[in-house]
PDB file of C-alpha atoms in Angstrom:
ATOM      1  CA  MET A1034      32.205 -52.949 -38.720  1.00 50.00           C
ATOM      2  CA  ARG A1035      35.458 -53.538 -39.672  1.00 55.00           C
ATOM      3  CA  PHE A1036      37.989 -56.776 -38.352  1.00 51.00           C
ATOM      4  CA  LYS A1037      41.746 -56.298 -37.697  1.00 56.00           C
ATOM      5  CA  VAL A1038      43.753 -58.202 -39.150  1.00 51.00           C
ATOM      6  CA  LEU A1039      47.194 -59.408 -37.123  1.00 52.00           C
ATOM      7  CA  PRO A1040      49.921 -60.754 -39.075  1.00 59.00           C
ATOM      8  CA  ARG A1041      50.348 -65.016 -38.623  1.00 54.00           C
ATOM      9  CA  PRO A1042      53.472 -65.283 -37.119  1.00 60.00           C
ATOM     10  CA  ARG A1043      52.482 -63.088 -34.478  1.00 57.00           C
ATOM     11  CA  VAL A1044      49.085 -64.593 -34.018  1.00 52.00           C
ATOM     12  CA  VAL A1045      50.972 -68.087 -33.435  1.00 54.00           C
ATOM     13  CA  SER A1046      53.164 -65.389 -31.497  1.00 61.00           C
ATOM     14  CA  LEU A1047      50.185 -63.709 -28.728  1.00 57.00           C
ATOM     15  CA  ILE A1048      48.588 -67.855 -28.299  1.00 61.00           C
ATOM     16  CA  CYS A1049      51.685 -69.231 -27.674  1.00 65.00           C
ATOM     17  CA  ARG A1050      52.236 -65.851 -24.614  1.00 67.00           C
ATOM     18  CA  LYS A1051      48.907 -66.847 -23.894  1.00 69.00           C
ATOM     19  CA  ILE A1052      49.463 -70.556 -23.638  1.00 75.00           C
ATOM     20  CA  ASP A1053      52.458 -70.043 -21.450  1.00 77.00           C
ATOM     21  CA  GLU A1054      50.958 -67.992 -18.946  1.00 78.00           C
ATOM     22  CA  MET A1055      48.425 -70.792 -18.453  1.00 80.00           C
ATOM     23  CA  ASN A1056      50.718 -73.347 -17.613  1.00 85.00           C
ATOM     24  CA  ARG A1057      52.631 -70.583 -15.034  1.00 86.00           C
ATOM     25  CA  LEU A1058      49.669 -70.267 -13.777  1.00 87.00           C
ATOM     26  CA  TYR A1059      49.092 -73.671 -13.536  1.00 85.00           C
ATOM     27  CA  LYS A1060      52.340 -75.486 -12.429  1.00 89.00           C
ATOM     28  CA  PHE A1061      51.495 -72.485  -9.513  1.00 90.00           C
ATOM     29  CA  PHE A1062      49.419 -73.105  -7.466  1.00 87.00           C
ATOM     30  CA  SER A1063      49.606 -77.726  -8.575  1.00 88.00           C
ATOM     31  CA  ASP A1064      53.542 -77.751  -7.552  1.00 93.00           C
ATOM     32  CA  ASP A1065      54.815 -78.973  -4.686  1.00 93.00           C
ATOM     33  CA  TRP A1066      56.375 -76.509  -2.873  1.00 95.00           C
ATOM     34  CA  GLY A1067      60.629 -76.298  -1.149  1.00 96.00           C
ATOM     35  CA  ILE A1068      59.194 -72.988   0.590  1.00 95.00           C
ATOM     36  CA  ARG A1069      58.698 -70.664   4.239  1.00 92.00           C
ATOM     37  CA  ARG A1070      54.920 -71.100   4.490  1.00 91.00           C
ATOM     38  CA  ASN A1071      54.963 -67.053   4.675  1.00 91.00           C
ATOM     39  CA  ASP A1072      56.658 -65.784   1.304  1.00 92.00           C
ATOM     40  CA  LEU A1073      54.447 -68.580  -0.725  1.00 92.00           C
ATOM     41  CA  GLU A1074      50.916 -66.752   1.198  1.00 91.00           C
ATOM     42  CA  GLY A1075      52.428 -63.103   1.070  1.00 91.00           C
ATOM     43  CA  ALA A1076      53.438 -64.471  -3.127  1.00 89.00           C
ATOM     44  CA  VAL A1077      49.459 -66.058  -3.787  1.00 90.00           C
ATOM     45  CA  ALA A1078      48.058 -62.987  -1.839  1.00 91.00           C
ATOM     46  CA  LEU A1079      49.254 -61.124  -4.301  1.00 87.00           C
ATOM     47  CA  ILE A1080      49.019 -63.192  -7.591  1.00 89.00           C
ATOM     48  CA  MET A1081      44.702 -63.298  -6.149  1.00 88.00           C
ATOM     49  CA  PRO A1082      43.132 -59.888  -7.028  1.00 90.00           C
ATOM     50  CA  ALA A1083      44.235 -60.168 -10.221  1.00 87.00           C
ATOM     51  CA  ILE A1084      42.591 -64.135 -10.900  1.00 84.00           C
ATOM     52  CA  ALA A1085      39.697 -62.525  -8.794  1.00 82.00           C
ATOM     53  CA  ALA A1086      39.307 -59.512 -11.300  1.00 86.00           C
ATOM     54  CA  GLY A1087      39.626 -62.719 -14.135  1.00 82.00           C
ATOM     55  CA  ASN A1088      43.266 -60.675 -15.507  1.00 86.00           C
ATOM     56  CA  LEU A1089      44.694 -63.599 -15.355  1.00 81.00           C
ATOM     57  CA  ALA A1090      47.976 -62.294 -18.176  1.00 83.00           C
ATOM     58  CA  GLY A1091      48.753 -59.449 -15.102  1.00 85.00           C
ATOM     59  CA  ALA A1092      48.873 -62.620 -12.708  1.00 85.00           C
ATOM     60  CA  ALA A1093      51.490 -64.631 -14.917  1.00 84.00           C
ATOM     61  CA  GLU A1094      52.918 -61.676 -15.444  1.00 84.00           C
ATOM     62  CA  LEU A1095      53.332 -61.061 -11.742  1.00 84.00           C
ATOM     63  CA  LEU A1096      54.919 -64.411 -11.590  1.00 85.00           C
ATOM     64  CA  GLY A1097      57.436 -63.416 -14.684  1.00 82.00           C
ATOM     65  CA  CYS A1098      59.201 -60.876 -13.426  1.00 81.00           C
ATOM     66  CA  GLN A1099      62.059 -61.182 -14.039  1.00 77.00           C
ATOM     67  CA  LYS A1100      64.128 -61.806 -10.464  1.00 84.00           C
ATOM     68  CA  CYS A1101      67.101 -63.561 -11.635  1.00 93.00           C
ATOM     69  CA  THR A1102      70.725 -62.814 -13.713  1.00 95.00           C
ATOM     70  CA  ALA A1103      74.296 -64.174 -15.169  1.00 96.00           C
ATOM     71  CA  GLN A1104      77.725 -62.406 -15.023  1.00 95.00           C
ATOM     72  CA  ALA A1105      80.657 -63.138 -15.394  1.00 95.00           C
ATOM     73  CA  THR A1106      83.590 -61.259 -13.550  1.00 94.00           C
ATOM     74  CA  GLY A1107      86.889 -61.017 -12.507  1.00 84.00           C
ATOM     75  CA  ALA A1108      89.367 -60.920  -9.381  1.00 74.00           C
ATOM     76  CA  PRO A1109      89.824 -60.127  -7.042  1.00 72.00           C
ATOM     77  CA  TYR A1110      89.190 -56.902  -7.741  1.00 76.00           C
ATOM     78  CA  LEU A1111      84.978 -57.371  -9.180  1.00 82.00           C
ATOM     79  CA  ALA A1112      85.236 -54.272 -11.537  1.00 84.00           C
ATOM     80  CA  GLN A1113      84.855 -55.427 -14.864  1.00 90.00           C
ATOM     81  CA  TRP A1114      81.123 -57.437 -15.803  1.00 94.00           C
ATOM     82  CA  TYR A1115      80.553 -58.936 -18.295  1.00 94.00           C
ATOM     83  CA  GLU A1116      77.555 -61.204 -20.213  1.00 94.00           C
ATOM     84  CA  LEU A1117      78.722 -64.972 -20.495  1.00 92.00           C
ATOM     85  CA  ASP A1118      78.654 -65.382 -24.298  1.00 90.00           C
ATOM     86  CA  ASP A1119      79.922 -61.874 -24.419  1.00 92.00           C
ATOM     87  CA  VAL A1120      82.817 -62.356 -26.761  1.00 90.00           C
ATOM     88  CA  ASN A1121      85.901 -59.705 -25.160  1.00 91.00           C
ATOM     89  CA  LEU A1122      85.114 -62.133 -21.180  1.00 93.00           C
ATOM     90  CA  PRO A1123      88.605 -62.418 -20.258  1.00 93.00           C
ATOM     91  CA  GLN A1124      90.213 -65.794 -19.914  1.00 94.00           C
ATOM     92  CA  ASP A1125      89.557 -66.924 -15.944  1.00 94.00           C
ATOM     93  CA  SER A1126      86.385 -65.703 -15.280  1.00 96.00           C
ATOM     94  CA  VAL A1127      84.158 -66.930 -12.829  1.00 97.00           C
ATOM     95  CA  ALA A1128      79.679 -66.896 -13.573  1.00 97.00           C
ATOM     96  CA  VAL A1129      78.024 -65.169 -10.510  1.00 98.00           C
ATOM     97  CA  ILE A1130      74.567 -66.149 -10.198  1.00 98.00           C
ATOM     98  CA  GLN A1131      72.241 -63.699  -8.273  1.00 97.00           C
ATOM     99  CA  LEU A1132      69.315 -66.010  -7.649  1.00 97.00           C
ATOM    100  CA  GLN A1133      67.074 -63.811  -5.587  1.00 95.00           C
ATOM    101  CA  GLY A1134      62.877 -63.842  -4.187  1.00 94.00           C
ATOM    102  CA  MET A1135      61.021 -67.634  -4.657  1.00 95.00           C
ATOM    103  CA  LEU A1136      62.504 -69.962  -6.950  1.00 96.00           C
ATOM    104  CA  LEU A1137      59.731 -70.733  -9.902  1.00 95.00           C
ATOM    105  CA  ALA A1138      60.197 -73.951 -11.590  1.00 95.00           C
ATOM    106  CA  TRP A1139      61.160 -71.512 -15.270  1.00 94.00           C
ATOM    107  CA  GLU A1140      63.358 -69.446 -13.370  1.00 96.00           C
ATOM    108  CA  THR A1141      65.521 -73.376 -12.399  1.00 97.00           C
ATOM    109  CA  GLN A1142      65.180 -75.021 -15.961  1.00 96.00           C
ATOM    110  CA  TRP A1143      67.392 -71.187 -16.757  1.00 97.00           C
ATOM    111  CA  LEU A1144      69.395 -71.749 -13.915  1.00 98.00           C
ATOM    112  CA  ILE A1145      70.685 -74.981 -15.256  1.00 98.00           C
ATOM    113  CA  HIS A1146      70.846 -73.900 -18.515  1.00 97.00           C
ATOM    114  CA  GLN A1147      73.560 -70.892 -17.339  1.00 97.00           C
ATOM    115  CA  ILE A1148      75.915 -74.014 -15.046  1.00 98.00           C
ATOM    116  CA  GLU A1149      75.490 -75.332 -18.250  1.00 97.00           C
ATOM    117  CA  ARG A1150      77.012 -72.617 -20.332  1.00 96.00           C
ATOM    118  CA  ALA A1151      79.209 -71.627 -17.377  1.00 97.00           C
ATOM    119  CA  GLU A1152      80.852 -74.733 -17.384  1.00 96.00           C
ATOM    120  CA  ALA A1153      80.719 -74.993 -21.190  1.00 96.00           C
ATOM    121  CA  ASN A1154      82.920 -71.179 -21.906  1.00 96.00           C
ATOM    122  CA  PRO A1155      86.280 -72.325 -21.491  1.00 95.00           C
ATOM    123  CA  ARG A1156      86.927 -69.063 -19.937  1.00 96.00           C
ATOM    124  CA  VAL A1157      85.466 -69.388 -17.568  1.00 97.00           C
ATOM    125  CA  CYS A1158      87.450 -71.397 -14.314  1.00 96.00           C
ATOM    126  CA  GLY A1159      84.075 -71.893 -11.911  1.00 97.00           C
ATOM    127  CA  ILE A1160      80.368 -70.576 -10.158  1.00 98.00           C
ATOM    128  CA  VAL A1161      79.642 -68.509  -7.823  1.00 98.00           C
ATOM    129  CA  LEU A1162      76.027 -68.312  -6.443  1.00 98.00           C
ATOM    130  CA  GLU A1163      75.060 -65.621  -4.828  1.00 98.00           C
ATOM    131  CA  ILE A1164      71.373 -66.294  -3.447  1.00 98.00           C
ATOM    132  CA  ASP A1165      68.735 -64.496  -0.964  1.00 98.00           C
ATOM    133  CA  GLY A1166      65.350 -66.265  -1.741  1.00 97.00           C
ATOM    134  CA  PRO A1167      63.312 -67.784   0.971  1.00 97.00           C
ATOM    135  CA  GLY A1168      62.394 -71.794  -1.503  1.00 97.00           C
ATOM    136  CA  GLY A1169      60.448 -72.314  -3.698  1.00 97.00           C
ATOM    137  CA  MET A1170      58.162 -74.950  -5.832  1.00 96.00           C
ATOM    138  CA  ILE A1171      59.978 -78.647  -6.065  1.00 96.00           C
ATOM    139  CA  SER A1172      60.282 -79.105 -10.003  1.00 95.00           C
ATOM    140  CA  ARG A1173      63.639 -80.369 -10.704  1.00 96.00           C
ATOM    141  CA  VAL A1174      65.432 -78.131  -8.114  1.00 98.00           C
ATOM    142  CA  ASP A1175      66.829 -81.654  -8.219  1.00 97.00           C
ATOM    143  CA  ALA A1176      68.390 -81.819 -10.835  1.00 97.00           C
ATOM    144  CA  ALA A1177      69.698 -78.655 -10.167  1.00 98.00           C
ATOM    145  CA  ALA A1178      71.263 -78.855  -7.471  1.00 98.00           C
ATOM    146  CA  GLU A1179      73.170 -82.792  -8.794  1.00 98.00           C
ATOM    147  CA  LEU A1180      74.240 -80.722 -11.415  1.00 98.00           C
ATOM    148  CA  ILE A1181      75.914 -78.134  -9.191  1.00 98.00           C
ATOM    149  CA  ARG A1182      77.779 -80.370  -7.335  1.00 98.00           C
ATOM    150  CA  ASN A1183      79.476 -82.210 -10.225  1.00 97.00           C
ATOM    151  CA  CYS A1184      80.421 -79.609 -11.651  1.00 97.00           C
ATOM    152  CA  SER A1185      83.746 -80.016 -13.338  1.00 96.00           C
ATOM    153  CA  LYS A1186      84.753 -76.860 -12.134  1.00 97.00           C
ATOM    154  CA  PRO A1187      84.501 -74.558  -8.543  1.00 98.00           C
ATOM    155  CA  THR A1188      81.722 -73.640  -7.524  1.00 98.00           C
ATOM    156  CA  ALA A1189      80.168 -70.951  -4.415  1.00 98.00           C
ATOM    157  CA  THR A1190      77.596 -70.218  -2.955  1.00 98.00           C
ATOM    158  CA  VAL A1191      76.925 -66.583  -0.925  1.00 98.00           C
ATOM    159  CA  VAL A1192      74.176 -65.703   0.992  1.00 98.00           C
ATOM    160  CA  THR A1193      73.849 -62.460   0.932  1.00 98.00           C
ATOM    161  CA  GLY A1194      70.393 -62.681   3.357  1.00 98.00           C
ATOM    162  CA  THR A1195      68.606 -65.964   3.660  1.00 98.00           C
ATOM    163  CA  MET A1196      68.464 -68.687   1.654  1.00 98.00           C
ATOM    164  CA  ALA A1197      65.915 -71.027   3.115  1.00 98.00           C
ATOM    165  CA  SER A1198      64.654 -74.763   1.822  1.00 98.00           C
ATOM    166  CA  ALA A1199      64.625 -75.237  -1.821  1.00 98.00           C
ATOM    167  CA  HIS A1200      67.272 -72.794  -1.921  1.00 98.00           C
ATOM    168  CA  PHE A1201      69.744 -74.953   0.683  1.00 98.00           C
ATOM    169  CA  TRP A1202      68.863 -77.474  -1.384  1.00 98.00           C
ATOM    170  CA  LEU A1203      70.614 -75.523  -4.072  1.00 98.00           C
ATOM    171  CA  GLY A1204      73.532 -73.801  -2.441  1.00 98.00           C
ATOM    172  CA  SER A1205      74.607 -76.406  -0.030  1.00 98.00           C
ATOM    173  CA  ALA A1206      76.209 -79.052  -3.294  1.00 98.00           C
ATOM    174  CA  ALA A1207      78.479 -75.917  -3.658  1.00 98.00           C
ATOM    175  CA  ASP A1208      82.152 -76.735  -3.467  1.00 98.00           C
ATOM    176  CA  ARG A1209      82.457 -73.999  -0.633  1.00 98.00           C
ATOM    177  CA  THR A1210      79.862 -71.930   0.949  1.00 98.00           C
ATOM    178  CA  PHE A1211      79.781 -67.839   2.236  1.00 98.00           C
ATOM    179  CA  ILE A1212      77.847 -66.257   4.322  1.00 98.00           C
ATOM    180  CA  ALA A1213      77.687 -62.075   3.720  1.00 98.00           C
ATOM    181  CA  SER A1214      76.493 -61.153   6.950  1.00 97.00           C
ATOM    182  CA  PRO A1215      75.011 -61.880  10.751  1.00 97.00           C
ATOM    183  CA  LEU A1216      71.488 -61.118  10.002  1.00 97.00           C
ATOM    184  CA  CYS A1217      71.494 -63.739   7.183  1.00 98.00           C
ATOM    185  CA  GLU A1218      69.297 -66.385   8.100  1.00 98.00           C
ATOM    186  CA  VAL A1219      69.779 -69.736   6.553  1.00 98.00           C
ATOM    187  CA  GLY A1220      67.613 -72.968   6.058  1.00 98.00           C
ATOM    188  CA  SER A1221      64.027 -74.184   6.896  1.00 97.00           C
ATOM    189  CA  VAL A1222      64.340 -78.495   5.089  1.00 97.00           C
ATOM    190  CA  GLY A1223      61.465 -78.883   4.856  1.00 96.00           C
ATOM    191  CA  VAL A1224      58.787 -79.838   1.967  1.00 96.00           C
ATOM    192  CA  MET A1225      54.728 -78.659   1.699  1.00 94.00           C
ATOM    193  CA  ILE A1226      51.546 -79.193  -0.528  1.00 92.00           C
ATOM    194  CA  THR A1227      49.377 -77.123  -0.903  1.00 89.00           C
ATOM    195  CA  HIS A1228      46.202 -78.452  -2.330  1.00 85.00           C
ATOM    196  CA  TYR A1229      43.140 -75.759  -3.094  1.00 82.00           C
ATOM    197  CA  SER A1230      39.934 -76.829  -3.790  1.00 79.00           C
ATOM    198  CA  PHE A1231      37.299 -75.369  -6.392  1.00 78.00           C
ATOM    199  CA  ARG A1232      34.096 -77.423  -5.627  1.00 78.00           C
ATOM    200  CA  GLU A1233      32.592 -74.028  -3.695  1.00 79.00           C
ATOM    201  CA  PHE A1234      33.616 -71.487  -6.711  1.00 76.00           C
ATOM    202  CA  PHE A1235      32.342 -74.282  -9.370  1.00 81.00           C
ATOM    203  CA  LYS A1236      28.663 -74.115  -6.840  1.00 83.00           C
ATOM    204  CA  GLN A1237      28.410 -70.398  -6.217  1.00 83.00           C
ATOM    205  CA  ASN A1238      28.536 -70.390  -9.874  1.00 81.00           C
ATOM    206  CA  GLY A1239      26.605 -72.480 -10.297  1.00 88.00           C
ATOM    207  CA  ILE A1240      28.860 -75.547 -11.710  1.00 87.00           C
ATOM    208  CA  ASP A1241      26.930 -79.539 -10.810  1.00 85.00           C
ATOM    209  CA  TYR A1242      29.866 -81.789 -11.467  1.00 82.00           C
ATOM    210  CA  SER A1243      30.342 -85.939 -10.801  1.00 83.00           C
ATOM    211  CA  VAL A1244      33.417 -86.888 -11.449  1.00 85.00           C
ATOM    212  CA  ILE A1245      33.587 -90.694 -11.628  1.00 88.00           C
ATOM    213  CA  TYR A1246      36.180 -93.001 -11.717  1.00 89.00           C
ATOM    214  CA  PRO A1247      35.840 -97.368 -12.835  1.00 92.00           C
ATOM    215  CA  ASP A1248      36.448 -99.648 -10.451  1.00 90.00           C
ATOM    216  CA  THR A1249      39.718-100.989 -12.102  1.00 94.00           C
ATOM    217  CA  ALA A1250      41.093 -97.223 -11.491  1.00 91.00           C
ATOM    218  CA  ASP A1251      40.440 -97.502  -7.529  1.00 89.00           C
ATOM    219  CA  LEU A1252      43.864 -95.301  -6.860  1.00 91.00           C
ATOM    220  CA  LYS A1253      44.124 -92.513  -9.004  1.00 92.00           C
ATOM    221  CA  ASN A1254      44.018 -89.352  -7.545  1.00 91.00           C
ATOM    222  CA  LYS A1255      44.053 -90.872  -4.344  1.00 92.00           C
ATOM    223  CA  GLU A1256      45.497 -88.512  -2.934  1.00 91.00           C
ATOM    224  CA  VAL A1257      42.965 -85.604  -3.480  1.00 88.00           C
ATOM    225  CA  ARG A1258      40.148 -88.104  -2.367  1.00 88.00           C
ATOM    226  CA  ALA A1259      41.151 -89.033  -0.080  1.00 92.00           C
ATOM    227  CA  LEU A1260      41.135 -85.387   1.175  1.00 90.00           C
ATOM    228  CA  GLU A1261      38.171 -84.003  -0.126  1.00 87.00           C
ATOM    229  CA  ASP A1262      35.923 -86.262   0.022  1.00 87.00           C
ATOM    230  CA  ASN A1263      36.714 -88.168   3.351  1.00 90.00           C
ATOM    231  CA  GLY A1264      38.843 -85.019   4.698  1.00 90.00           C
ATOM    232  CA  ASP A1265      42.475 -87.224   5.119  1.00 92.00           C
ATOM    233  CA  GLU A1266      45.233 -86.251   4.398  1.00 92.00           C
ATOM    234  CA  GLN A1267      47.746 -89.554   4.833  1.00 95.00           C
ATOM    235  CA  PRO A1268      48.142 -90.305   0.850  1.00 93.00           C
ATOM    236  CA  PHE A1269      49.682 -86.263   1.209  1.00 93.00           C
ATOM    237  CA  LYS A1270      51.779 -86.390   3.600  1.00 95.00           C
ATOM    238  CA  GLU A1271      52.713 -89.872   2.364  1.00 95.00           C
ATOM    239  CA  HIS A1272      53.942 -88.262  -0.796  1.00 94.00           C
ATOM    240  CA  ALA A1273      56.025 -85.005   0.792  1.00 95.00           C
ATOM    241  CA  GLU A1274      57.119 -87.271   3.592  1.00 96.00           C
ATOM    242  CA  LYS A1275      59.834 -88.964   0.210  1.00 96.00           C
ATOM    243  CA  ILE A1276      60.342 -85.098  -0.841  1.00 96.00           C
ATOM    244  CA  HIS A1277      61.378 -84.069   2.589  1.00 97.00           C
ATOM    245  CA  ARG A1278      63.690 -87.970   2.480  1.00 97.00           C
ATOM    246  CA  LEU A1279      65.277 -86.721  -0.680  1.00 97.00           C
ATOM    247  CA  PHE A1280      65.644 -83.486   0.718  1.00 97.00           C
ATOM    248  CA  ALA A1281      67.326 -84.475   3.924  1.00 98.00           C
ATOM    249  CA  GLU A1282      69.152 -86.494   2.493  1.00 98.00           C
ATOM    250  CA  THR A1283      70.860 -84.684   0.153  1.00 97.00           C
ATOM    251  CA  VAL A1284      72.183 -81.488   1.656  1.00 98.00           C
ATOM    252  CA  ALA A1285      73.775 -84.503   4.780  1.00 98.00           C
ATOM    253  CA  LYS A1286      75.255 -85.693   1.800  1.00 97.00           C
ATOM    254  CA  ASN A1287      75.902 -82.141   0.722  1.00 97.00           C
ATOM    255  CA  LEU A1288      77.247 -81.392   3.597  1.00 97.00           C
ATOM    256  CA  GLY A1289      79.320 -84.750   4.628  1.00 97.00           C
ATOM    257  CA  ILE A1290      77.406 -85.464   7.518  1.00 96.00           C
ATOM    258  CA  THR A1291      74.766 -87.859   8.819  1.00 96.00           C
ATOM    259  CA  TYR A1292      71.396 -87.458   8.157  1.00 97.00           C
ATOM    260  CA  ASP A1293      69.453 -87.795  11.828  1.00 97.00           C
ATOM    261  CA  PRO A1294      65.884 -87.344  11.256  1.00 96.00           C
ATOM    262  CA  GLU A1295      65.954 -86.105  15.261  1.00 97.00           C
ATOM    263  CA  LEU A1296      68.359 -82.496  14.262  1.00 98.00           C
ATOM    264  CA  PRO A1297      66.856 -80.064  14.061  1.00 98.00           C
ATOM    265  CA  LEU A1298      67.926 -78.335  11.037  1.00 98.00           C
ATOM    266  CA  PHE A1299      65.950 -81.913   9.101  1.00 98.00           C
ATOM    267  CA  ARG A1300      62.727 -80.857  10.639  1.00 97.00           C
ATOM    268  CA  GLY A1301      62.919 -76.384   9.301  1.00 97.00           C
ATOM    269  CA  GLU A1302      64.698 -75.031  11.781  1.00 98.00           C
ATOM    270  CA  MET A1303      66.415 -72.181  10.532  1.00 98.00           C
ATOM    271  CA  PHE A1304      69.617 -70.603  11.397  1.00 98.00           C
ATOM    272  CA  ASP A1305      71.339 -67.291  11.812  1.00 98.00           C
ATOM    273  CA  ALA A1306      74.604 -67.236   9.824  1.00 98.00           C
ATOM    274  CA  ALA A1307      76.660 -67.980  13.475  1.00 98.00           C
ATOM    275  CA  GLN A1308      74.183 -70.673  13.849  1.00 98.00           C
ATOM    276  CA  ALA A1309      75.084 -72.412  10.698  1.00 98.00           C
ATOM    277  CA  VAL A1310      79.142 -71.483  11.072  1.00 98.00           C
ATOM    278  CA  ALA A1311      78.930 -72.214  13.960  1.00 98.00           C
ATOM    279  CA  ALA A1312      76.981 -76.651  13.206  1.00 98.00           C
ATOM    280  CA  GLY A1313      79.099 -75.955  10.053  1.00 97.00           C
ATOM    281  CA  TYR A1314      76.259 -75.320   8.197  1.00 98.00           C
ATOM    282  CA  ILE A1315      78.518 -72.542   6.261  1.00 98.00           C
ATOM    283  CA  ASP A1316      81.937 -72.476   5.363  1.00 98.00           C
ATOM    284  CA  GLU A1317      82.639 -69.505   6.026  1.00 98.00           C
ATOM    285  CA  GLN A1318      81.574 -65.595   6.589  1.00 98.00           C
ATOM    286  CA  GLY A1319      82.611 -63.791   3.879  1.00 98.00           C
ATOM    287  CA  THR A1320      81.641 -61.884   0.772  1.00 96.00           C
ATOM    288  CA  VAL A1321      81.095 -62.479  -2.944  1.00 96.00           C
ATOM    289  CA  ALA A1322      85.062 -61.004  -3.669  1.00 95.00           C
ATOM    290  CA  ASP A1323      86.554 -63.387  -0.983  1.00 96.00           C
ATOM    291  CA  ALA A1324      83.958 -66.098  -2.696  1.00 97.00           C
ATOM    292  CA  VAL A1325      85.622 -64.861  -6.652  1.00 96.00           C
ATOM    293  CA  ARG A1326      89.034 -65.271  -5.099  1.00 95.00           C
ATOM    294  CA  TRP A1327      87.954 -69.064  -3.972  1.00 97.00           C
ATOM    295  CA  VAL A1328      87.249 -70.001  -6.386  1.00 97.00           C
ATOM    296  CA  LEU A1329      89.849 -68.379  -8.574  1.00 95.00           C
ATOM    297  CA  ALA A1330      92.386 -70.053  -6.230  1.00 95.00           C
ATOM    298  CA  GLN A1331      90.727 -73.768  -6.091  1.00 96.00           C
ATOM    299  CA  SER A1332      91.133 -73.502 -10.316  1.00 92.00           C
ATOM    300  CA  VAL A1333      94.582 -72.220 -10.413  1.00 88.00           C
ATOM    301  CA  LEU A1334      95.713 -75.077  -7.907  1.00 89.00           C
ATOM    302  CA  ALA A1335      93.707 -77.809 -10.510  1.00 82.00           C
ATOM    303  CA  LYS A1336      95.804 -75.906 -13.315  1.00 81.00           C
ATOM    304  CA  VAL A1337      99.002 -75.832 -11.020  1.00 81.00           C
ATOM    305  CA  ASN A1338      97.684 -80.480  -9.801  1.00 79.00           C
ATOM    306  CA  GLU A1339      97.638 -80.795 -13.303  1.00 76.00           C
ATOM    307  CA  ILE A1340     100.929 -79.303 -13.678  1.00 76.00           C
TER     308      ILE A1340
END
């Protein structure tokens, strides 16, 4: 019998890839969510058959599909597009960052990196976020939104489909918001927690186990213990309410309004384009080209004011 021996760098690469796949799956099933429920359930429905078949790599691959892009262009015609690090990038270009589909934690980290790149590039005069997404994982969304809000260059958001939940948290942090079509929707300010119990799965597979805590760690994992042992959701609800409060207060600050917990916006309501503009949740109707022109104009005004 012959065994194929792989070169050491390739073995290390394969191991790292497997670890990354497992980390993504773990994060998917353990994170807190700012997302519309039907979108999350649709994603779970796509992933679970692969997991049930033992194809963890396939499940992780579904989560790793590249949906987000970052390029730069110039006003007014958007005729040519460049990579952000292109040496031929014209002066006063506008970075356009596309966020599509469910927002995953590693995509939020990618977004932070792209914003930092655009900020550091002297040829980039501003940033446009092109958003069509139902929300996603909460991890690092607050940090990304804060980075957008405090960007030294003008920023704009364009809703090209849906801007819900975690995407609304991000998009509302821009200096100006546009919505491309009367059919677009925004809102769903709220959070949800998913808990997956594997007790029955272990029993069906003949695995009997006990979890034992010392008396001195009686509060450890209190949310899970309360739910699984007593059917008590309250500890999880308290955790979710803290995140929701931060989410809602940040959105209120972004919109320049007072946080009112009774307002439908902060209770998870969705709004179409006309409703969102009328309520002041979106500034105006407009396209990506409109947003790019607005960012460029703000950049020119800033330079004039400096003079």
